[in-house]
Short mmCIF file of C-alpha atoms in Angstrom, two decimals:
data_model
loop_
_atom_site.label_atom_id
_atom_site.label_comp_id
_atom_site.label_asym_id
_atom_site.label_seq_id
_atom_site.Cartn_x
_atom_site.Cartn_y
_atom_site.Cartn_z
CA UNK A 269 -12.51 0.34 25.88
CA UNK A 270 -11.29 3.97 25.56
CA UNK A 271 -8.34 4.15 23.63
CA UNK A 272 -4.80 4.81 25.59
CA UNK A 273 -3.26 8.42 25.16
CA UNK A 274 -0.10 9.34 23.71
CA UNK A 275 2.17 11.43 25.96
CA UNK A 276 4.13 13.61 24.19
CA UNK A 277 6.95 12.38 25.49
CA UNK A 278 6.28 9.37 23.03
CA UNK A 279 5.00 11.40 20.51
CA UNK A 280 8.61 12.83 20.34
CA UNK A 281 9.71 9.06 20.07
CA UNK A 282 7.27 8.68 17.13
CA UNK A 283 8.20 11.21 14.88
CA UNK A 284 11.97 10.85 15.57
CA UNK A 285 11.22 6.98 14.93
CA UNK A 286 9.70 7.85 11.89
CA UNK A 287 12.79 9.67 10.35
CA UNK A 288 14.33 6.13 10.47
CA UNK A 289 11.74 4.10 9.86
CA UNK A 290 9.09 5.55 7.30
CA UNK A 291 8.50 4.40 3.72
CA UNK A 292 10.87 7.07 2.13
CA UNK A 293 14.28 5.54 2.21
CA UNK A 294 17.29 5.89 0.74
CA UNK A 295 17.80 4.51 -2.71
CA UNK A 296 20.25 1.43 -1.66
CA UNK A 297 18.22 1.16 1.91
CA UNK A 298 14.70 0.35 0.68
CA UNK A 299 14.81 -3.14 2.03
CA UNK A 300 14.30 -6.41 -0.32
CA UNK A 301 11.53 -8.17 -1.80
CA UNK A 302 9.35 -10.62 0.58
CA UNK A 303 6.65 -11.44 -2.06
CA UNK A 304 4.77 -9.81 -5.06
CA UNK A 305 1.49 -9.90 -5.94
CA UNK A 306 -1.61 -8.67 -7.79
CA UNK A 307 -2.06 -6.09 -5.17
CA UNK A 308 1.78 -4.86 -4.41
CA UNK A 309 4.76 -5.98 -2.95
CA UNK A 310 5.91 -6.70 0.31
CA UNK A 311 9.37 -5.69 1.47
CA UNK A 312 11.75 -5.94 4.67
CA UNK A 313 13.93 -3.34 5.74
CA UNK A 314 17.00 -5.08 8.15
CA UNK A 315 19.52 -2.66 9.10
CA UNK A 316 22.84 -4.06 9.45
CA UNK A 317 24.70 -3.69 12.63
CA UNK A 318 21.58 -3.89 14.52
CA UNK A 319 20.20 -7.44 15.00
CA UNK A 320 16.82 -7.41 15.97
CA UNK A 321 16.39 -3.57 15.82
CA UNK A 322 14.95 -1.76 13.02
CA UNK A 323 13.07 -4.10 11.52
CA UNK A 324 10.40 -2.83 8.62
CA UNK A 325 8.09 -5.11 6.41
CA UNK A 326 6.25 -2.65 4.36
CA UNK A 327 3.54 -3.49 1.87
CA UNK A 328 3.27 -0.87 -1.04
CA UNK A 329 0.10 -1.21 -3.35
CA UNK A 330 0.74 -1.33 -6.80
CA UNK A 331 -2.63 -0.09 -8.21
CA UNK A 332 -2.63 3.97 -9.15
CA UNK A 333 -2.67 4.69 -5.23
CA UNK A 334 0.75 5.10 -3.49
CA UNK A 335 -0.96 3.99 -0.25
CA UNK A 336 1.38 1.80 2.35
CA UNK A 337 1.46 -0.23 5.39
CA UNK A 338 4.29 -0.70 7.14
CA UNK A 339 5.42 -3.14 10.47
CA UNK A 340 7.70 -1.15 12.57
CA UNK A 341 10.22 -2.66 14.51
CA UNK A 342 11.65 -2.25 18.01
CA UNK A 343 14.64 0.64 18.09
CA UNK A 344 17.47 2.08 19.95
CA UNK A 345 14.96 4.99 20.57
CA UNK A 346 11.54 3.30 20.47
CA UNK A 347 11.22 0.10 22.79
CA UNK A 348 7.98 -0.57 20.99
CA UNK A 349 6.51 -1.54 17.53
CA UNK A 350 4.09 0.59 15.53
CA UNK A 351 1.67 -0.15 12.87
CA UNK A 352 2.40 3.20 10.10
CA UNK A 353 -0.21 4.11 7.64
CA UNK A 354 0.72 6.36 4.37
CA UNK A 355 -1.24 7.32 1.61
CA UNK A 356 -2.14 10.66 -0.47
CA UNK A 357 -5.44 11.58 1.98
CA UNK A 358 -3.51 11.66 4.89
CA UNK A 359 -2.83 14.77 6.56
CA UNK A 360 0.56 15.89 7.30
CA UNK A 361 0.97 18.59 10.12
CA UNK A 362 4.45 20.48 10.49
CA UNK A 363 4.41 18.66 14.60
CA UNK A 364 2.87 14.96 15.33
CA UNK A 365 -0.49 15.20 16.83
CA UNK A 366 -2.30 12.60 18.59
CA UNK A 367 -5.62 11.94 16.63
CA UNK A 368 -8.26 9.23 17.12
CA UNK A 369 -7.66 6.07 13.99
CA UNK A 370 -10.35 3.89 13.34
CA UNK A 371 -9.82 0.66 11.37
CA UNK A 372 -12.70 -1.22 9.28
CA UNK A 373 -11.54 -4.87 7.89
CA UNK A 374 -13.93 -6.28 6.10
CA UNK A 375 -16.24 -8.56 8.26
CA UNK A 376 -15.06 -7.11 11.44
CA UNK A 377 -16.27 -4.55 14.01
CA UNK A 378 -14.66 -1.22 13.73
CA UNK A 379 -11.21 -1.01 16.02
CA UNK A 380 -11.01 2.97 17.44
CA UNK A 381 -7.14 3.01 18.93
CA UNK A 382 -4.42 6.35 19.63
CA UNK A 383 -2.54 7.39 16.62
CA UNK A 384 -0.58 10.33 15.82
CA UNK A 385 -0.30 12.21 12.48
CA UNK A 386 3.28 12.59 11.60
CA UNK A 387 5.25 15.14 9.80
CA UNK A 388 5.98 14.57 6.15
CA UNK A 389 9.44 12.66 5.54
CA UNK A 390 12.03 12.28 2.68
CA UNK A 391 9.81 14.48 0.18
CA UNK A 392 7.02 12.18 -0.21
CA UNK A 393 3.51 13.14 -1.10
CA UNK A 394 0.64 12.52 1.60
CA UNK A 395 1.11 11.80 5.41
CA UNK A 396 1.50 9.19 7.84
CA UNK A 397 -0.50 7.78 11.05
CA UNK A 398 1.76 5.98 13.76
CA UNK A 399 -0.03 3.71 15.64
CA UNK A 400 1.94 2.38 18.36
CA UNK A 401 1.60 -1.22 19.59
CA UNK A 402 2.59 -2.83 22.95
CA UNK A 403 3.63 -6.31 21.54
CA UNK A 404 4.43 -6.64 17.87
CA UNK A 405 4.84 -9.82 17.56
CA UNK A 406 1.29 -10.47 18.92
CA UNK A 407 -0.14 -7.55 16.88
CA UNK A 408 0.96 -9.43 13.72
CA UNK A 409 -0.08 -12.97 14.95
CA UNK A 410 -3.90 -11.19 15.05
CA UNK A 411 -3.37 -9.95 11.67
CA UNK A 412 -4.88 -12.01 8.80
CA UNK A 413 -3.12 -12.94 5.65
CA UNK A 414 -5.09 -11.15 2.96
CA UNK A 415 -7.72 -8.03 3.72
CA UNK A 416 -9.70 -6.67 0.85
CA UNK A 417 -10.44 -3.28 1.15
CA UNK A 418 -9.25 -2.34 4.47
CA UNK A 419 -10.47 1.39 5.67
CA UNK A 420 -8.65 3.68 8.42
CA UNK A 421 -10.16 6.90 9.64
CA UNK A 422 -8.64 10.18 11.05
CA UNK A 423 -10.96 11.73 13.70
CA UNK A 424 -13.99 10.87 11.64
CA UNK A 425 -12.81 11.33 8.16
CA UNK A 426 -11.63 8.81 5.97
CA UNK A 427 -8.45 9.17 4.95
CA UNK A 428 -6.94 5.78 3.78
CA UNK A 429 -7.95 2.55 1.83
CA UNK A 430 -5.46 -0.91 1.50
CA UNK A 431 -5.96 -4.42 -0.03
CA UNK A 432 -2.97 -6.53 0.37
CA UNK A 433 -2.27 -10.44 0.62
CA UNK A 434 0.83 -12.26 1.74
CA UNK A 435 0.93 -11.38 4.96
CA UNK A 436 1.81 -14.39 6.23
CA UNK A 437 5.35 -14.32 4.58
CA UNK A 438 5.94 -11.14 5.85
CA UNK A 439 5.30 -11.93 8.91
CA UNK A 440 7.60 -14.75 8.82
CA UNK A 441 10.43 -12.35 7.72
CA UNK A 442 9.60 -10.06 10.41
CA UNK A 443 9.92 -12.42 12.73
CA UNK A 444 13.25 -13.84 11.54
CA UNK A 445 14.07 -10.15 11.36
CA UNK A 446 13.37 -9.47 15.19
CA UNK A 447 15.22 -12.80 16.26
CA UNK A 448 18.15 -11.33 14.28
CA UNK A 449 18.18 -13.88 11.80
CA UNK A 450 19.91 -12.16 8.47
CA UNK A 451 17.23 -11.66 5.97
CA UNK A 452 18.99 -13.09 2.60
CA UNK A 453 16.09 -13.97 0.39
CA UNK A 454 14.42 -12.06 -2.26
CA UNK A 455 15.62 -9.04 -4.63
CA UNK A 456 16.25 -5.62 -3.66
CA UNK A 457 13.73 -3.11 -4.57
CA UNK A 458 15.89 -2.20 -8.01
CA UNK A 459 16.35 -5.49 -9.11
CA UNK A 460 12.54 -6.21 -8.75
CA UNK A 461 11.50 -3.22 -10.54
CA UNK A 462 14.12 -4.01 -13.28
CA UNK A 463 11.85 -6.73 -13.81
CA UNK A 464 9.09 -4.56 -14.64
CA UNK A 465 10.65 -1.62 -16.10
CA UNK A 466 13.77 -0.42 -17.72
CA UNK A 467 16.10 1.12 -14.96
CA UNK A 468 18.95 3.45 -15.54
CA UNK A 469 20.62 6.01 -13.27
CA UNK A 470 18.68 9.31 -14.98
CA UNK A 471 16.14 11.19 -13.88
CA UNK A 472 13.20 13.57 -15.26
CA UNK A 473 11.42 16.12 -12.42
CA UNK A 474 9.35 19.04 -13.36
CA UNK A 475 6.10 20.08 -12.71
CA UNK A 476 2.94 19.98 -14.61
CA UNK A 477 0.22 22.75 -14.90
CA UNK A 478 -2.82 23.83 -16.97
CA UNK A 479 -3.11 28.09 -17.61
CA UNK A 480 -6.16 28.59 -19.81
CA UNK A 481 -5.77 32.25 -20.22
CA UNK A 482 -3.07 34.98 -20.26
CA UNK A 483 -4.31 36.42 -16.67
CA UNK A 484 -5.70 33.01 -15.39
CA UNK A 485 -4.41 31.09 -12.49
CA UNK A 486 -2.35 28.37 -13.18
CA UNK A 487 -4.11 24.94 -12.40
CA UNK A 488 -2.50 21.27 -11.07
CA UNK A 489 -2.82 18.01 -10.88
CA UNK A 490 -4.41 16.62 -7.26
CA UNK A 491 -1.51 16.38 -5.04
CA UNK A 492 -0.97 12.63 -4.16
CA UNK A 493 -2.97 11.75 -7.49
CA UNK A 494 -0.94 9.83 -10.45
CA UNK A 495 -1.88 12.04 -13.33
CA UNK A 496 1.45 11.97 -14.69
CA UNK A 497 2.64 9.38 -16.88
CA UNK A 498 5.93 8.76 -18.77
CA UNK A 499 6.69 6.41 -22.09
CA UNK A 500 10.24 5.42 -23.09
CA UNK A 501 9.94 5.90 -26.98
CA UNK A 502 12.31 3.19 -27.49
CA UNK A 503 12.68 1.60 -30.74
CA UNK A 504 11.07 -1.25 -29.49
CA UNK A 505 8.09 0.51 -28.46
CA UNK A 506 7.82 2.73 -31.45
CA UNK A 507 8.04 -0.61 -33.57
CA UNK A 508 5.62 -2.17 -31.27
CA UNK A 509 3.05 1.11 -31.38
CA UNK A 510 3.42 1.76 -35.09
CA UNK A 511 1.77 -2.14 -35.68
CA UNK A 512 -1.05 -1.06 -33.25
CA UNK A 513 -1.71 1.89 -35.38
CA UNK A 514 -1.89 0.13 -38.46
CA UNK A 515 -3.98 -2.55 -37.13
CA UNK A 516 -6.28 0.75 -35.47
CA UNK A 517 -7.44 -1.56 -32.82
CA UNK A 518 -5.49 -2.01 -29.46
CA UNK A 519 -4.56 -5.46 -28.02
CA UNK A 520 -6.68 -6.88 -25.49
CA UNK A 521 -3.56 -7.70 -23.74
CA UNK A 522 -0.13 -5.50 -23.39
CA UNK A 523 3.27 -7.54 -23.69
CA UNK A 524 5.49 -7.18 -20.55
CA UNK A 525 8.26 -6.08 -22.49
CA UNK A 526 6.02 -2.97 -23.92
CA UNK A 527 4.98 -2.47 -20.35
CA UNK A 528 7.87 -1.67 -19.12
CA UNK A 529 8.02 1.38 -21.03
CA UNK A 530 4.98 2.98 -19.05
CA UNK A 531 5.54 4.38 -15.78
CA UNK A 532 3.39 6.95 -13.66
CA UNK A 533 4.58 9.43 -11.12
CA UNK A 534 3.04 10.71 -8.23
CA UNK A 535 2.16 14.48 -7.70
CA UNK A 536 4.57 15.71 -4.77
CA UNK A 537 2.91 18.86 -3.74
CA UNK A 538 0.04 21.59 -4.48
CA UNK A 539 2.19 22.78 -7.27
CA UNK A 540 1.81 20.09 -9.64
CA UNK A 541 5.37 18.91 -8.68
CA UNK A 542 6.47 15.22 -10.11
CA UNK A 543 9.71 12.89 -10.38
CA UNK A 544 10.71 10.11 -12.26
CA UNK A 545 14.09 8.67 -11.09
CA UNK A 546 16.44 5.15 -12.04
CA UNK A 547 15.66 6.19 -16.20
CA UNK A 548 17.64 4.97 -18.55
CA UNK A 549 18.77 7.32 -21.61
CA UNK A 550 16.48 7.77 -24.57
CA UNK A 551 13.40 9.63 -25.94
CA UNK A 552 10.65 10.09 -23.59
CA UNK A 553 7.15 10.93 -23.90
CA UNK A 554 5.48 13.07 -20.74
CA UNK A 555 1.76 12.93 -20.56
CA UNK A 556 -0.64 14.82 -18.12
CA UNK A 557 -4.01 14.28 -17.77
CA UNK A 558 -5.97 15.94 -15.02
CA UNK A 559 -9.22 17.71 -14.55
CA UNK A 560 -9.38 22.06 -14.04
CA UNK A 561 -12.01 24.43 -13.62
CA UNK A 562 -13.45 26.99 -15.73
CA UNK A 563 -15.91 29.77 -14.84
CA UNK A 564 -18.53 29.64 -17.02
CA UNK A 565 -21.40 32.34 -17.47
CA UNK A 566 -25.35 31.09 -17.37
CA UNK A 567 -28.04 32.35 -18.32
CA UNK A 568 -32.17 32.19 -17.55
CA UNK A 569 -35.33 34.13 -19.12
CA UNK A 570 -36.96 34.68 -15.56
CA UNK A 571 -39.88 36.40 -17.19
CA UNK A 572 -41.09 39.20 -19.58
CA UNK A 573 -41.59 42.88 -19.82
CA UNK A 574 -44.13 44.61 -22.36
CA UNK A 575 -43.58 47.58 -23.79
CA UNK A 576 -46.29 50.35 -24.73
CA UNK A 577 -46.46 53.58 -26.67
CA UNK A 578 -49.48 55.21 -25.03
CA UNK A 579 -52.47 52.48 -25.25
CA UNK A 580 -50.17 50.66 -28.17
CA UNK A 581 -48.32 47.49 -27.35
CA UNK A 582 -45.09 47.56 -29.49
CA UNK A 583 -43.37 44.48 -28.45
CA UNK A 584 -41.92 42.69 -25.35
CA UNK A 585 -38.67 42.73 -24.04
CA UNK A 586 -37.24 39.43 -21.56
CA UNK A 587 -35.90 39.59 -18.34
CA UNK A 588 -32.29 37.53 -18.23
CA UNK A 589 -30.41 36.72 -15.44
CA UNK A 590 -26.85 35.80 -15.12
CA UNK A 591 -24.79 33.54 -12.70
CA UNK A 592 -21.32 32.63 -13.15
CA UNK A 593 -20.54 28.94 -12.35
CA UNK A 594 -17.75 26.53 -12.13
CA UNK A 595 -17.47 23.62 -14.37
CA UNK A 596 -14.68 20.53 -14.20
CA UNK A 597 -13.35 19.54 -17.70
CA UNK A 598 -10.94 17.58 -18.15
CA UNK A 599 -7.47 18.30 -20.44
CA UNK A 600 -4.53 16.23 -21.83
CA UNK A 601 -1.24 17.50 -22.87
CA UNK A 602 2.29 15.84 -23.57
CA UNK A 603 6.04 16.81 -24.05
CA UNK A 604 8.76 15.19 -25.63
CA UNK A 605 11.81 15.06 -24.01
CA UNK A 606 15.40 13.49 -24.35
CA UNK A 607 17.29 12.32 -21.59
CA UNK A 608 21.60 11.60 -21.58
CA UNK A 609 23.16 9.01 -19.37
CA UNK A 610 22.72 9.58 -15.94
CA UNK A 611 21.55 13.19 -16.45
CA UNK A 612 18.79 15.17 -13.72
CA UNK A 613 16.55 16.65 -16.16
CA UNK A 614 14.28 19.89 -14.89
CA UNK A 615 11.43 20.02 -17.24
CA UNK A 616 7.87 22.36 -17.35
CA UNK A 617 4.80 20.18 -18.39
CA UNK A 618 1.82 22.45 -19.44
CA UNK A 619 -0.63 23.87 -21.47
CA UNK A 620 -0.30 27.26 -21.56
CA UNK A 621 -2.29 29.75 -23.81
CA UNK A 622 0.14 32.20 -23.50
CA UNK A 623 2.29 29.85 -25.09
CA UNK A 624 0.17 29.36 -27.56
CA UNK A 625 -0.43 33.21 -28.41
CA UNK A 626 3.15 33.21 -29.44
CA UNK A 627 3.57 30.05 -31.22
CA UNK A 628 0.91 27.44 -31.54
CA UNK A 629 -0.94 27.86 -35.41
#
């Protein structure tokens, strides 16, 4: 069956739909918890004022990947649901094109439909495929409750990866959700990640970079990639790490309440840009660890060249050649930074040699 095309009439519907409707909410409009598990969480979005209209469940992996699928809703704008795809490999053109999406779940045939690529939204990192659907409702009754290791491609290239369970109580809430039933169960998103890490009202942005030499080029961390990390030095986690130390062997198994202090951000652009928002004050330890390239020169004896003084051999002289090639290696770095009470912090994460020329010993 050759897949429908989008007009761009609805194209235009998409990306204004998406505005509304895409992961990258507001921080009091993010929806509340539906059900958490191994893989990530599943949330519903119900705007008030609206019954039965703008209805979201969106699952968002909790594994190093920011990757998320979301259930879109009938609107005011958009009579229609939509199936939206986000995650770090995505494209993200400045207009939404219509591109070909094919989806692989595991024990099933490959399904080709129409998608479009959507313009980035609400400064987050990778892009978004809209995949429009006739009937939602049936769309999501075809849907199974758990897929391990679902695959979309984007004209041939593969471009996104999701395993999620629970389905089946989204569902549910979407369905409430779209008979205008009030959604009143579960936490928002801040009082479920309060259960898994300290919250505050501060924040820490910055960007992270490697320079290895005064006239080198300044290196990041992938875009869409978590290579940033942050640790609240509390005095419960200094207490905590300074028994570790002692003991010079780590635990086979981190306490929750330590685990709260670790928290990874994901790289915003090409320019190594990161965030870390809802921080409590305190002492804070800024990690990166990413991988850079460095030119290095090689060398191979490609044969040998005698030398003669008249009819007397005086030695031998080999012939080198030289390439230049580029190797990956891999750095870490921190920072130490404090943070006041609600305060927006601006910091620069990197190892610099120039810095170093002036004051590293």
């Amino acid at each position: 069956m050759t897949p429908r095309r989008l007009t761009p009439a609805l194209l235009t519907l998409l990306a204004a739909t998406l505005g509304l409707t895409a992961p990258a909410h507001a921080a009091d409009d993010e929806g509340r918890l539906i059900t958490r598990n191994a893989d990530g969480a599943w949330f519903l979005q119900q705007p008030e004022g609206t019954p039965g209209q703008g209805c979201v469940a969106r699952f968002t992996a909790a594994k190093k990947d920011p990757s998320q699928l979301a259930l879109i809703g009938p609107s005011a704008k958009t009579p229609s649901g939509a199936l939206l795809l986000h995650g770090p490999r995505i494209a993200a053109p400045p207009a939404a094109k219509e591109v070909s999406v094919q989806v692989q779940q595991d024990g099933l045939p490959p399904a080709t439909m129409r998608g479009a690529l959507m313009p980035a939204s609400g400064g987050q990192s990778g892009g978004f495929v809209m995949i429009p659907v006739g009937d939602l409702k049936q769309t999501m009754a075809s849907m199974r409750p758990k897929e391990t290791g679902m695959t979309a491609r984007v004209d041939g290239v593969d471009v996104f990866a999701l395993s999620y369970e629970g389905l089946d109580q989204a569902r549910s809430a979407m369905l409430d959700c779209l008979a205008g039933k009030p959604y009143t169960g579960g936490k928002t998103l801040a009082e479920a990640t309060s259960e898994i890490r300290l919250m505050g009202t501060g924040t820490i942005a910055g960007t992270a970079f490697y320079k290895g030499a005064m006239l080198a080029k300044k290196q990041y961390p992938p875009k869409g990639s978590q290579r940033v990390g942050l640790i609240h030095m509390s005095d419960e986690f200094k207490q905590w790490f300074e028994t570790v130390r002692q003991s010079q062997k780590m635990p086979d198994r981190i306490p929750e309440r330590i685990a709260k202090h670790f928290m990874f951000a994901t790289i915003l652009d090409d320019q190594g840009s990161f965030r870390f928002t809802r921080l409590p004050p305190g002492e804070y330890l800024l990690i990166a660890d990413f991988s850079y390239k460095e030119t290095v020169t090689r060398s191979e004896v490609t044969g040998r060249t005698d030398v003669f003084v008249g009819n007397q051999h005086i030695g031998s002289n080999d012939q080198v050649a030289y390439w230049f090639e580029d190797v990956k290696k891999n750095t870490t770095f921190s920072k130490t930074v404090h943070l006041k009470d609600g305060e927006a912090l601006q910091v620069s994460l990197d190892k610099s040699m120039l810095g170093c020329f002036f004051i590293c010993r």
